[in-house]
Amino acid sequence: MRHAAVRGRRAQTRSSHGPRPDIQGLRALAVGIVVIYHLRPEALPGGFVGVDVFFVVSGFLIIGSLAREAAKNASISVLDFYARRIRRLFPASAVVLAAVLAGAVLLLAPSRWQNISSDVLFSLLQVQNWHQALSAVSYAGATQEVSPLQHFWSLAVEEQFYLVIPFFFLGLIAAAQSAGQKAGRFIVPALSGTALASFAYSIYLSDHEHTMAYFATTTRIWELAVGGLAALLPTRLKGSARLSALSGWLGVCAIVAPAFLFSTDMAFPGSIAAIPVLGTAILLRTGSLSTGVSWSASRVLGIRPMTFVGDVSYSLYLWHWPVIVFAVALLGRTPRIREALLLAVVSLVLATASYHFVEQRFRHHAGHAGWRAYRRVYAMALCGAMVVSVAAWAPWQVIEFKRAQLSTELSDHDYPGAQAWSGRPSPVPAGLPIRPEPSVAMQDVPATSAGACGVYDPTLVPDTDCWFGSTAEQSAPVVVVVGDSHAGQFVDPLIAVARKIPLRIHAMVRNGCPFALTPPRSAATLYTNCSTQNAVTAEKIAAAKPDLVLVAGMREAGYRKALGWSWGPDAPLLDGYVQSLSRLRAAGLRVAVVADLPYPQGNPVECVQKHADGGACATPVSEALMDSEDALVSAAGRINGVEVVDLSKLFCRDGVCPAVIGNVLVYRDNHMTNTFAKSLGPELAVALGLS
């Protein structure tokens, strides 16, 4: 029995740092959860926790390895570490980036090429997470507009962390040497402190800026650090394989249960991410201690089907999301169950090929130590990055060439736009191409898109900024345009009016912030900064005494559809508008509100690219108006003297709202193209009594 016990302890020791089939199985579990979540989010609403599992596993392996190297050698080979990361990760990711570029050009509408080209560069530079955080893109599921490279955010988090971690250890080594101590004594305390700081920040930011917290590197460091601590802390359960096995199943439950119970509405990662993170750490800690127990989680995770998926898990993660996004774009809808299964199989086949013919080919390196041994690796990465960058530049430039059209003034005779449906309709010449060219429609934006004029903050933007029209004529009447991005659309029509009559336009537009004194909210965040700034803006407008205040904003139903925002029953949007408009009227100002424009169905730009005349891209009026109240118009009806301008007759007739009117593309998304907006100028001037 004594000899058997000794053999068992040796096996456990070897398996702690040697082959761990259960870790491959854990990777399989993680990637399986993520793939199911992306294919059928309603089946696993918390499937995003699979990424957290990957973070912990990565920390367990990489930090554990670096810590042992630091403790043993009192040094770390930074060149060797980075070379290993490049060989392990870069080739497969470069192939996927190139494939996505090719797929975008062959399968997707040209209007998406520039965004995808940008995403290729963000992914290549390992900053995709910050791009996602700053652009506040929802990650709840693939839609036709979602980037096929959005999932590179998690790889960016890891690589940013591993860019710094070797120097973290070198700093600890230097500190230990100066103190006459061994580096190993400093590692666990320093790593623990780092984890606690990151965890505390994750809780704070998740409560205040949900989207930023989800993608930020700083809120994920603790997950990687927990993995490292799981590898470094001394084991306390060596005496009981059965207890280790039970603990392993507890870890599995801590991963699987959140996949079913969590959702994107929660403040994640925050504190609740500790459940799957600690569950993963438990599995990693106990896996090598429970392999002798037939019913242990480590034995189940170590079976060949699981280890096979674990082997290809990196490539599977890389390939599955582009496959899904391209499929959704081609189908025009979410895949059904059979289609989802087929997409999973296609992803697995691509991952298997990538693993054998790309990953394995570059992963292992034999040669002498030193710079000469790494030169080929770094040269390969540099050349590969340059090739992918040039490939991304090509479709970008194609669209950039077309974008030059936007600076060319169109003939009102050939492109009457809204004037084709005005009180004195203009004839519409046949056989002319639609303008703006759909592939550059997303760049056909209003004047407020430049600088701070679309993110107006009354405490930061000087009163001398964001003026348009007859700015040199100080005696010209002043129109203040205030509201969200739907209000910003009416600045350029007024600029067009100012070419005929003296008019100064002051834009106080803040995208995503309707001019109400009640705050919008998402499932996890109350956006009080919007309503607070509106109160200051209202005071500024009242003090400035403009000749007219023009207010516009997207309907609440539009905010729900576009951003998942709403207003609570205790502070509805209608009340917020009543409060802000009342302040302006109490100051004796002339106030006019513009009813929100119809909301198009689907993606009007891509539809028009598929159907050249746009005839199949019309939206029924009931859907375009979303059968919902326009709170701004309703608020105007409650306040004496507030005027209402309704331009819907220029968008819809005979029960439908077309995507093309007067040879002009009406929409770029839920906003008008600026070309169509400018064609509203004459009618807007008449409605406001400016002509």
XYZ file of C-alpha atoms in Angstrom:
691
model
C 0.000 0.000 0.000
C 2.857 2.360 0.815
C 4.391 1.841 -2.646
C 1.011 2.420 -4.279
C 0.546 5.653 -2.341
C 3.992 6.838 -3.388
C 3.236 6.030 -7.028
C -0.062 7.891 -6.743
C 1.620 10.999 -5.350
C 4.203 10.910 -8.129
C 1.480 10.625 -10.749
C -0.295 13.603 -9.229
C 2.860 15.650 -9.250
C 3.593 14.798 -12.835
C 0.083 15.600 -13.964
C 0.182 18.989 -12.269
C 2.739 20.245 -14.779
C 2.530 17.570 -17.435
C -0.220 16.590 -19.878
C -3.668 17.386 -18.516
C -6.378 15.883 -20.775
C -9.006 17.376 -18.476
C -7.798 20.881 -19.352
C -8.400 20.172 -23.018
C -11.845 18.932 -22.038
C -12.409 22.132 -20.088
C -11.504 24.108 -23.192
C -14.014 22.025 -25.119
C -16.698 22.838 -22.548
C -15.883 26.547 -22.776
C -15.893 26.778 -26.557
C -19.012 24.600 -26.768
C -20.880 26.982 -24.459
C -19.772 29.981 -26.517
C -20.726 28.411 -29.865
C -24.173 27.368 -28.632
C -24.709 30.842 -27.186
C -23.867 32.485 -30.485
C -25.996 30.085 -32.504
C -29.012 29.952 -30.163
C -28.702 32.659 -27.485
C -32.151 31.820 -26.155
C -30.904 28.316 -25.292
C -27.893 29.522 -23.287
C -28.494 33.194 -22.451
C -25.373 33.264 -20.279
C -23.158 31.370 -22.688
C -20.722 34.281 -22.777
C -19.214 32.863 -19.558
C -17.314 30.425 -21.749
C -14.905 33.277 -22.482
C -14.264 33.684 -18.754
C -13.373 30.002 -18.570
C -10.812 30.554 -21.322
C -9.286 33.457 -19.403
C -8.811 31.364 -16.270
C -7.374 28.400 -18.169
C -4.996 30.714 -19.994
C -3.828 32.278 -16.741
C -3.365 28.852 -15.165
C -1.073 27.702 -17.952
C 0.789 30.868 -18.923
C 1.197 32.620 -15.583
C 2.015 29.317 -13.927
C 4.720 28.663 -16.497
C 6.206 32.164 -16.213
C 6.149 32.026 -12.417
C 8.024 28.731 -12.375
C 10.566 30.118 -14.842
C 11.017 33.240 -12.706
C 11.402 31.239 -9.492
C 13.847 28.765 -11.067
C 16.043 31.056 -13.167
C 15.556 34.437 -11.473
C 14.860 35.692 -14.983
C 12.412 35.423 -17.879
C 13.240 35.185 -21.552
C 10.939 37.838 -23.003
C 11.993 37.066 -26.581
C 11.207 33.396 -26.120
C 7.865 34.134 -24.472
C 6.685 36.428 -27.264
C 7.958 34.039 -29.929
C 5.911 31.220 -28.391
C 2.807 33.434 -28.337
C 3.308 34.365 -31.979
C 3.800 30.772 -33.123
C 0.811 29.608 -31.110
C -1.706 32.281 -32.070
C -0.752 34.423 -35.042
C -0.854 32.014 -38.019
C -4.410 30.774 -37.416
C -5.723 34.255 -36.662
C -4.067 35.688 -39.790
C -5.711 33.013 -41.929
C -9.106 33.812 -40.434
C -8.615 37.544 -40.957
C -7.717 36.958 -44.601
C -10.681 34.623 -45.057
C -13.069 37.166 -43.534
C -11.789 39.851 -45.900
C -12.312 37.567 -48.878
C -15.755 36.574 -47.635
C -16.749 40.197 -47.092
C -15.812 41.157 -50.646
C -17.491 38.121 -52.180
C -20.581 37.776 -49.993
C -21.375 41.027 -48.216
C -22.658 44.355 -49.455
C -19.937 46.908 -50.309
C -21.374 49.225 -47.643
C -19.828 46.900 -45.049
C -16.349 46.650 -46.551
C -14.768 49.610 -44.798
C -16.044 48.628 -41.367
C -14.734 45.101 -41.804
C -11.401 46.396 -43.118
C -11.132 48.505 -39.970
C -12.003 45.515 -37.810
C -9.256 43.497 -39.479
C -6.717 46.121 -38.419
C -8.153 46.400 -34.907
C -7.943 42.619 -34.604
C -4.461 42.477 -36.068
C -3.248 45.103 -33.600
C -5.010 43.312 -30.726
C -7.173 46.294 -29.739
C -10.552 44.984 -30.856
C -11.856 45.040 -27.286
C -11.320 48.789 -26.958
C -12.885 49.369 -30.348
C -15.955 47.437 -29.211
C -16.057 49.218 -25.863
C -15.826 52.689 -27.362
C -18.316 52.017 -30.143
C -20.740 50.421 -27.626
C -21.658 47.543 -29.929
C -24.081 45.002 -28.484
C -22.700 41.453 -28.247
C -26.042 39.772 -27.576
C -26.055 37.965 -30.918
C -25.231 38.100 -34.613
C -27.313 40.459 -36.728
C -26.722 41.494 -40.296
C -24.718 44.515 -39.113
C -22.507 42.785 -36.545
C -18.833 42.481 -37.415
C -17.582 38.975 -38.231
C -14.470 39.850 -36.215
C -16.139 41.152 -33.079
C -15.140 38.021 -31.150
C -11.464 38.975 -31.425
C -12.077 41.213 -28.411
C -11.274 38.383 -25.992
C -8.024 37.565 -27.788
C -7.092 41.239 -27.534
C -7.683 41.190 -23.776
C -5.327 38.241 -23.372
C -2.584 39.613 -25.594
C -2.650 43.032 -23.934
C -2.271 41.265 -20.597
C 0.535 39.040 -21.857
C 2.287 42.000 -23.408
C 2.812 43.327 -19.889
C 3.028 40.228 -17.677
C 6.675 39.283 -18.457
C 7.750 42.724 -17.248
C 5.540 42.296 -14.192
C 7.576 39.225 -13.307
C 10.879 40.904 -14.172
C 9.924 43.713 -11.809
C 9.212 41.197 -9.061
C 12.555 39.495 -9.701
C 14.362 42.821 -9.437
C 12.509 43.686 -6.229
C 13.321 40.297 -4.734
C 17.006 40.578 -5.613
C 17.265 44.050 -4.114
C 15.656 42.693 -0.928
C 17.936 39.656 -0.884
C 14.967 37.329 -1.248
C 13.861 34.684 -3.741
C 11.439 35.858 -6.406
C 8.977 33.075 -5.574
C 8.113 34.729 -2.256
C 6.874 37.868 -4.046
C 4.821 36.326 -6.847
C 1.673 35.125 -5.073
C 1.205 38.274 -2.937
C 1.744 40.568 -5.936
C -0.566 38.522 -8.149
C -3.218 38.439 -5.405
C -3.079 42.197 -4.978
C -3.391 42.708 -8.716
C -6.376 40.365 -8.868
C -8.164 42.122 -5.997
C -7.626 45.561 -7.523
C -8.919 44.428 -10.906
C -11.893 42.641 -9.312
C -12.869 45.759 -7.352
C -12.631 47.884 -10.510
C -14.683 45.320 -12.420
C -17.487 45.600 -9.860
C -17.409 49.393 -9.973
C -17.307 49.751 -13.764
C -19.926 47.057 -14.362
C -22.353 49.056 -12.245
C -21.595 52.341 -14.004
C -20.527 51.566 -17.595
C -21.765 48.102 -18.470
C -20.497 47.936 -22.061
C -17.100 49.377 -21.235
C -16.739 46.956 -18.322
C -17.517 43.959 -20.495
C -14.771 44.651 -23.031
C -12.118 46.437 -20.949
C -8.847 44.648 -20.248
C -8.663 46.151 -16.776
C -11.881 44.437 -15.678
C -10.636 41.027 -16.839
C -7.105 40.963 -15.412
C -8.338 39.367 -12.205
C -9.750 36.386 -14.140
C -6.368 35.640 -15.686
C -4.695 36.243 -12.317
C -7.058 33.788 -10.593
C -5.944 31.180 -13.120
C -2.337 31.939 -12.247
C -3.035 31.666 -8.522
C -4.761 28.319 -9.101
C -1.482 27.077 -10.560
C 0.727 28.532 -7.829
C -1.034 28.163 -4.503
C -0.175 25.000 -2.557
C -2.666 22.146 -2.811
C -4.683 21.336 0.318
C -6.748 18.417 -0.955
C -4.017 15.866 -1.664
C -5.316 13.459 0.945
C -8.729 12.912 -0.624
C -9.209 12.052 -4.282
C -12.971 11.693 -3.678
C -13.201 15.146 -2.145
C -11.302 16.488 -5.149
C -13.742 14.712 -7.464
C -16.727 16.226 -5.660
C -15.103 19.645 -5.805
C -14.557 19.176 -9.539
C -18.270 18.615 -10.143
C -18.990 21.691 -8.049
C -16.723 23.583 -10.440
C -18.593 22.205 -13.447
C -21.894 23.360 -11.937
C -20.415 26.823 -11.335
C -19.663 27.038 -15.071
C -22.743 25.396 -16.551
C -25.392 26.948 -14.279
C -24.477 30.562 -15.182
C -24.596 29.616 -18.871
C -28.310 28.921 -18.340
C -29.096 31.536 -15.692
C -27.050 34.621 -16.585
C -27.972 37.098 -19.312
C -26.577 40.187 -21.015
C -28.932 42.298 -18.890
C -26.761 41.649 -15.831
C -23.876 43.852 -14.694
C -21.179 41.569 -16.068
C -18.377 40.807 -15.341
C -18.856 42.581 -12.011
C -18.998 40.342 -8.972
C -21.109 37.594 -10.533
C -18.287 36.577 -12.875
C -16.615 35.154 -9.782
C -18.959 32.159 -10.005
C -17.677 30.700 -13.312
C -14.154 32.008 -12.652
C -13.840 30.264 -9.291
C -15.595 27.204 -10.689
C -12.941 26.967 -13.382
C -10.164 27.489 -10.843
C -11.581 24.639 -8.715
C -11.619 22.317 -11.722
C -8.048 23.211 -12.576
C -6.897 22.739 -8.982
C -8.615 19.403 -8.409
C -8.279 17.861 -11.870
C -4.877 16.296 -11.324
C -5.898 15.012 -7.887
C -9.053 13.161 -8.953
C -7.998 11.335 -12.104
C -8.042 8.043 -10.196
C -11.762 8.441 -9.415
C -13.809 6.944 -12.224
C -16.754 9.321 -11.786
C -14.707 12.502 -11.445
C -15.228 15.508 -13.721
C -11.597 15.337 -14.779
C -12.109 11.794 -16.109
C -15.210 12.868 -18.055
C -13.475 15.950 -19.417
C -10.497 13.812 -20.399
C -12.381 11.476 -22.768
C -11.232 11.576 -26.367
C -14.217 13.465 -27.925
C -13.732 16.230 -25.368
C -9.976 16.432 -25.802
C -10.397 16.487 -29.593
C -12.643 19.547 -29.395
C -10.261 21.012 -26.818
C -7.350 20.551 -29.212
C -9.114 22.541 -31.927
C -10.829 24.971 -29.522
C -8.706 27.981 -30.484
C -9.387 27.551 -34.190
C -13.026 26.748 -33.471
C -13.376 29.991 -31.552
C -11.751 31.890 -34.432
C -13.930 30.363 -37.155
C -17.378 29.939 -35.612
C -18.325 33.609 -35.335
C -17.505 34.612 -38.948
C -19.392 31.517 -40.139
C -22.454 32.574 -38.150
C -22.317 36.235 -39.195
C -21.905 35.404 -42.895
C -24.750 32.906 -42.653
C -27.051 35.464 -41.031
C -26.156 38.006 -43.718
C -26.939 35.536 -46.515
C -30.091 34.136 -44.912
C -31.372 37.514 -43.807
C -32.511 35.998 -40.503
C -31.379 33.984 -37.507
C -30.497 30.380 -38.440
C -33.083 27.751 -37.588
C -32.118 24.699 -35.535
C -31.042 22.499 -38.451
C -29.165 25.383 -40.028
C -27.488 26.105 -36.696
C -26.335 22.489 -36.450
C -24.938 22.686 -39.976
C -23.081 25.885 -39.129
C -21.600 24.201 -36.053
C -20.383 21.315 -38.205
C -18.917 23.676 -40.815
C -17.114 25.579 -38.052
C -15.720 22.352 -36.595
C -14.478 21.191 -40.004
C -12.744 24.524 -40.633
C -11.275 24.439 -37.122
C -9.925 20.917 -37.601
C -8.291 21.872 -40.894
C -6.878 25.032 -39.318
C -5.496 23.077 -36.362
C -3.701 20.465 -38.462
C -2.531 22.560 -41.417
C -1.899 25.931 -39.766
C -1.571 25.728 -35.980
C 0.513 22.568 -35.805
C 2.673 23.564 -38.732
C 3.911 26.742 -37.022
C 3.525 25.899 -33.364
C 6.683 23.912 -32.720
C 10.131 25.348 -33.293
C 13.490 23.690 -33.115
C 16.727 25.577 -33.238
C 19.370 27.444 -31.301
C 18.590 29.913 -28.549
C 19.078 33.619 -29.001
C 17.929 36.231 -31.450
C 18.756 34.139 -34.531
C 16.315 31.493 -33.361
C 13.530 34.054 -33.067
C 14.275 36.147 -36.133
C 12.273 33.888 -38.403
C 9.280 33.982 -36.052
C 9.221 37.773 -35.791
C 9.843 38.165 -39.516
C 6.979 35.789 -40.260
C 4.653 37.785 -38.003
C 5.710 41.104 -39.534
C 5.313 39.871 -43.114
C 1.987 38.223 -42.335
C 0.699 41.384 -40.677
C 1.767 43.469 -43.670
C 0.041 41.122 -46.124
C -3.194 41.187 -44.144
C -2.987 44.974 -43.769
C -2.559 45.484 -47.506
C -5.440 43.093 -48.144
C -7.604 45.148 -45.773
C -6.531 48.394 -47.441
C -7.740 47.324 -50.903
C -11.524 47.149 -50.265
C -11.240 50.214 -48.049
C -9.794 52.205 -50.948
C -12.477 50.993 -53.361
C -15.144 52.514 -51.136
C -13.030 55.580 -50.394
C -12.905 56.305 -54.127
C -16.699 56.152 -54.299
C -16.996 58.349 -51.229
C -15.597 61.252 -53.222
C -19.068 61.472 -54.819
C -20.475 62.798 -51.546
C -18.637 66.087 -51.954
C -20.277 66.669 -55.372
C -23.442 68.744 -55.371
C -26.306 66.917 -57.054
C -28.681 68.495 -59.529
C -32.092 69.179 -57.966
C -33.590 68.376 -61.357
C -32.034 64.892 -61.523
C -32.195 64.153 -57.794
C -35.208 65.953 -56.300
C -35.385 63.622 -53.276
C -38.167 64.711 -50.923
C -39.226 67.419 -53.385
C -40.634 64.668 -55.606
C -43.413 64.333 -53.017
C -43.753 67.960 -51.960
C -46.775 70.216 -52.416
C -45.359 71.188 -55.806
C -43.781 67.867 -56.809
C -40.700 67.832 -58.994
C -40.517 65.319 -61.855
C -38.208 62.346 -61.341
C -35.962 61.512 -64.320
C -35.731 57.792 -65.063
C -32.597 55.709 -65.589
C -30.288 57.561 -63.211
C -28.198 55.800 -60.565
C -29.326 56.162 -56.966
C -27.481 58.722 -54.887
C -25.731 58.531 -52.566
C -24.184 55.352 -53.902
C -25.368 52.752 -51.335
C -21.837 51.535 -50.606
C -20.950 54.963 -49.151
C -24.338 55.837 -47.671
C -23.030 55.315 -44.130
C -20.579 58.167 -44.705
C -23.326 60.522 -45.929
C -23.695 62.162 -42.530
C -24.784 65.585 -41.251
C -22.542 68.513 -40.361
C -22.906 67.678 -36.671
C -20.872 64.497 -37.146
C -17.666 66.565 -37.139
C -15.872 67.368 -33.915
C -17.893 67.716 -30.721
C -21.059 68.949 -32.425
C -22.674 65.497 -32.324
C -21.695 64.846 -28.707
C -22.586 68.271 -27.349
C -21.768 68.783 -23.691
C -22.864 72.200 -22.391
C -20.083 72.210 -19.815
C -17.306 71.478 -22.315
C -18.270 72.837 -25.749
C -17.685 76.605 -26.046
C -20.701 78.730 -26.983
C -18.798 79.842 -30.073
C -18.648 76.299 -31.506
C -21.146 74.374 -33.650
C -22.558 77.350 -35.553
C -23.626 76.895 -39.179
C -25.301 78.858 -41.977
C -24.940 82.643 -42.191
C -22.382 82.789 -39.409
C -20.870 86.078 -40.634
C -24.204 87.921 -40.436
C -24.672 88.684 -36.759
C -28.096 90.196 -37.379
C -29.446 87.016 -38.981
C -32.157 85.109 -37.053
C -30.844 82.312 -34.812
C -32.255 78.789 -34.814
C -31.074 76.412 -32.090
C -31.342 72.728 -32.975
C -31.390 70.533 -29.871
C -31.922 66.821 -29.262
C -30.340 63.518 -30.242
C -28.888 62.381 -33.569
C -32.364 62.459 -35.125
C -32.384 66.189 -34.335
C -28.942 66.547 -35.893
C -30.408 65.455 -39.211
C -32.252 68.788 -39.523
C -29.139 70.950 -39.300
C -28.188 70.467 -42.959
C -31.703 71.203 -44.306
C -31.508 74.487 -42.385
C -28.022 75.135 -43.809
C -29.580 74.699 -47.269
C -32.262 77.239 -46.312
C -29.525 79.613 -45.101
C -28.141 79.733 -48.642
C -31.300 81.562 -49.687
C -32.159 83.605 -46.592
C -29.973 84.812 -43.717
C -30.067 82.220 -40.945
C -27.653 81.227 -38.209
C -27.950 77.680 -36.862
C -26.558 76.643 -33.475
C -26.417 72.860 -33.035
C -26.724 71.494 -29.497
C -26.971 67.873 -30.511
C -25.941 64.915 -28.383
C -26.223 61.522 -30.079
C -28.269 59.041 -28.065
C -29.621 61.762 -25.761
C -33.163 63.004 -26.432
C -33.865 66.487 -25.046
C -35.748 65.251 -21.979
C -35.142 65.744 -18.270
C -35.848 62.107 -17.392
C -32.973 59.631 -17.850
C -33.027 56.630 -20.190
C -31.959 53.260 -18.908
C -30.733 49.954 -20.235
C -31.172 46.728 -18.323
C -28.104 47.468 -16.198
C -27.449 51.229 -16.391
C -29.322 54.466 -15.677
C -27.923 57.195 -17.965
C -28.361 60.219 -15.718
C -25.638 62.189 -17.529
C -28.049 62.726 -20.448
C -30.876 64.303 -18.439
C -28.420 66.258 -16.263
C -26.748 67.807 -19.309
C -30.138 68.578 -20.848
C -31.046 70.671 -17.798
C -27.885 72.751 -18.284
C -28.522 73.009 -22.044
C -32.079 74.260 -21.420
C -30.711 76.997 -19.155
C -28.173 78.012 -21.799
C -30.819 78.190 -24.513
C -33.158 80.216 -22.310
C -30.357 82.694 -21.566
C -29.323 82.995 -25.238
C -32.844 83.999 -26.395
C -32.696 82.507 -29.941
C -35.429 83.296 -32.455
C -36.454 79.637 -32.695
C -35.686 76.396 -30.882
C -36.125 73.293 -33.035
C -36.402 70.043 -31.060
C -36.413 66.528 -32.513
C -35.681 63.035 -31.246
C -36.116 59.332 -31.906
C -39.227 57.659 -30.535
C -38.888 55.556 -27.412
C -39.756 52.475 -29.493
C -36.768 53.340 -31.696
C -34.488 53.510 -28.663
C -35.730 50.121 -27.519
C -35.081 48.653 -30.943
C -31.710 50.301 -31.608
C -30.100 50.411 -28.157
C -32.313 48.446 -25.792
C -33.091 51.635 -23.841
C -36.364 52.624 -22.197
C -37.770 55.016 -19.605
C -39.213 53.788 -16.333
C -42.854 54.301 -15.282
C -41.708 56.596 -12.502
C -39.895 58.908 -14.959
C -41.372 58.439 -18.452
C -39.939 60.067 -21.550
C -43.135 62.068 -22.048
C -42.725 63.765 -18.662
C -39.092 64.506 -19.430
C -40.051 66.261 -22.653
C -42.809 68.210 -20.933
C -40.295 69.469 -18.377
C -37.689 70.562 -20.922
C -40.140 72.165 -23.340
C -41.891 73.957 -20.479
C -38.604 75.575 -19.441
C -38.080 76.926 -22.948
C -41.616 78.277 -23.212
C -41.395 79.811 -19.736
C -38.417 81.823 -21.048
C -40.661 83.225 -23.779
C -39.011 81.307 -26.614
C -40.591 80.128 -29.823
C -40.385 76.327 -29.821
C -41.141 73.861 -32.619
C -40.829 70.090 -32.488
C -40.391 67.811 -35.488
C -42.217 64.492 -35.410
C -39.777 61.597 -35.629
C -39.166 60.182 -39.075
C -40.408 56.679 -39.950
C -38.114 53.861 -38.788
C -37.059 51.614 -41.722
C -37.367 47.849 -41.639
C -34.152 45.785 -41.746
C -31.093 47.270 -43.421
C -32.260 49.642 -46.175
C -28.758 50.169 -47.583
C -28.042 46.477 -48.089
C -31.547 45.935 -49.455
C -31.077 48.636 -52.098
C -27.724 47.110 -53.055
C -29.527 43.826 -53.721
C -32.528 45.449 -55.425
C -31.211 48.265 -57.589
C -34.425 50.292 -57.825
C -35.229 49.899 -54.124
C -38.767 48.806 -54.925
C -38.574 45.738 -52.690
C -37.190 47.719 -49.759
C -40.241 49.716 -48.670
C -41.462 49.507 -45.074
C -45.196 49.384 -44.241
C -46.306 52.552 -42.461
C -47.482 50.608 -39.395
C -44.003 49.112 -38.971
C -42.167 52.328 -39.810
C -44.071 54.227 -37.120
C -43.875 51.143 -34.859
C -47.513 51.676 -33.824
C -46.158 53.743 -30.971
C -46.540 57.160 -29.431
C -44.141 59.927 -30.362
C -43.566 61.246 -26.845
C -42.110 64.520 -28.133
C -45.238 65.324 -30.177
C -47.462 64.315 -27.263
C -45.491 66.584 -24.936
C -45.866 69.484 -27.397
C -49.648 68.986 -27.262
C -49.599 69.565 -23.495
C -47.801 72.906 -23.635
C -49.398 76.025 -25.082
C -47.569 77.584 -27.963
C -45.310 74.690 -28.963
C -45.536 74.103 -32.723
C -45.468 70.663 -34.347
C -43.922 69.940 -37.747
C -44.828 66.613 -39.357
C -42.898 65.754 -42.519
C -44.129 62.151 -42.763
C -45.928 62.887 -46.050
C -42.465 63.266 -47.612
C -41.506 59.737 -46.466
C -44.626 57.619 -46.839
C -47.630 57.328 -49.121
C -50.115 54.629 -50.066
C -49.355 52.735 -46.855
C -45.597 52.294 -47.420
C -42.372 54.201 -46.791
C -39.922 53.581 -49.683
C -36.169 53.346 -49.316
C -35.635 55.492 -52.439
C -37.542 58.702 -53.230
C -36.739 61.053 -56.090
C -33.663 59.012 -57.075
C -32.236 59.584 -53.590
C -31.587 56.898 -50.987
C -33.675 57.904 -47.971
C -31.927 56.022 -45.151
C -28.419 55.010 -44.125
C -29.719 53.124 -41.041
C -32.454 54.561 -38.814
C -31.140 57.971 -39.890
C -31.644 59.758 -43.182
C -28.831 60.052 -45.648
C -27.662 63.633 -45.576
C -28.450 63.915 -49.288
C -32.122 63.190 -48.634
C -32.172 65.348 -45.496
C -31.010 68.386 -47.470
C -33.871 67.878 -49.920
C -36.270 68.513 -47.005
C -35.038 72.099 -46.739
C -37.782 73.861 -48.717
C -40.621 72.035 -46.943
C -39.035 72.537 -43.524
C -38.615 76.252 -44.233
C -42.294 76.575 -45.164
C -43.436 74.636 -42.106
C -41.353 76.884 -39.833
C -42.269 80.093 -41.617
C -38.674 80.795 -42.597
C -39.159 81.265 -46.331
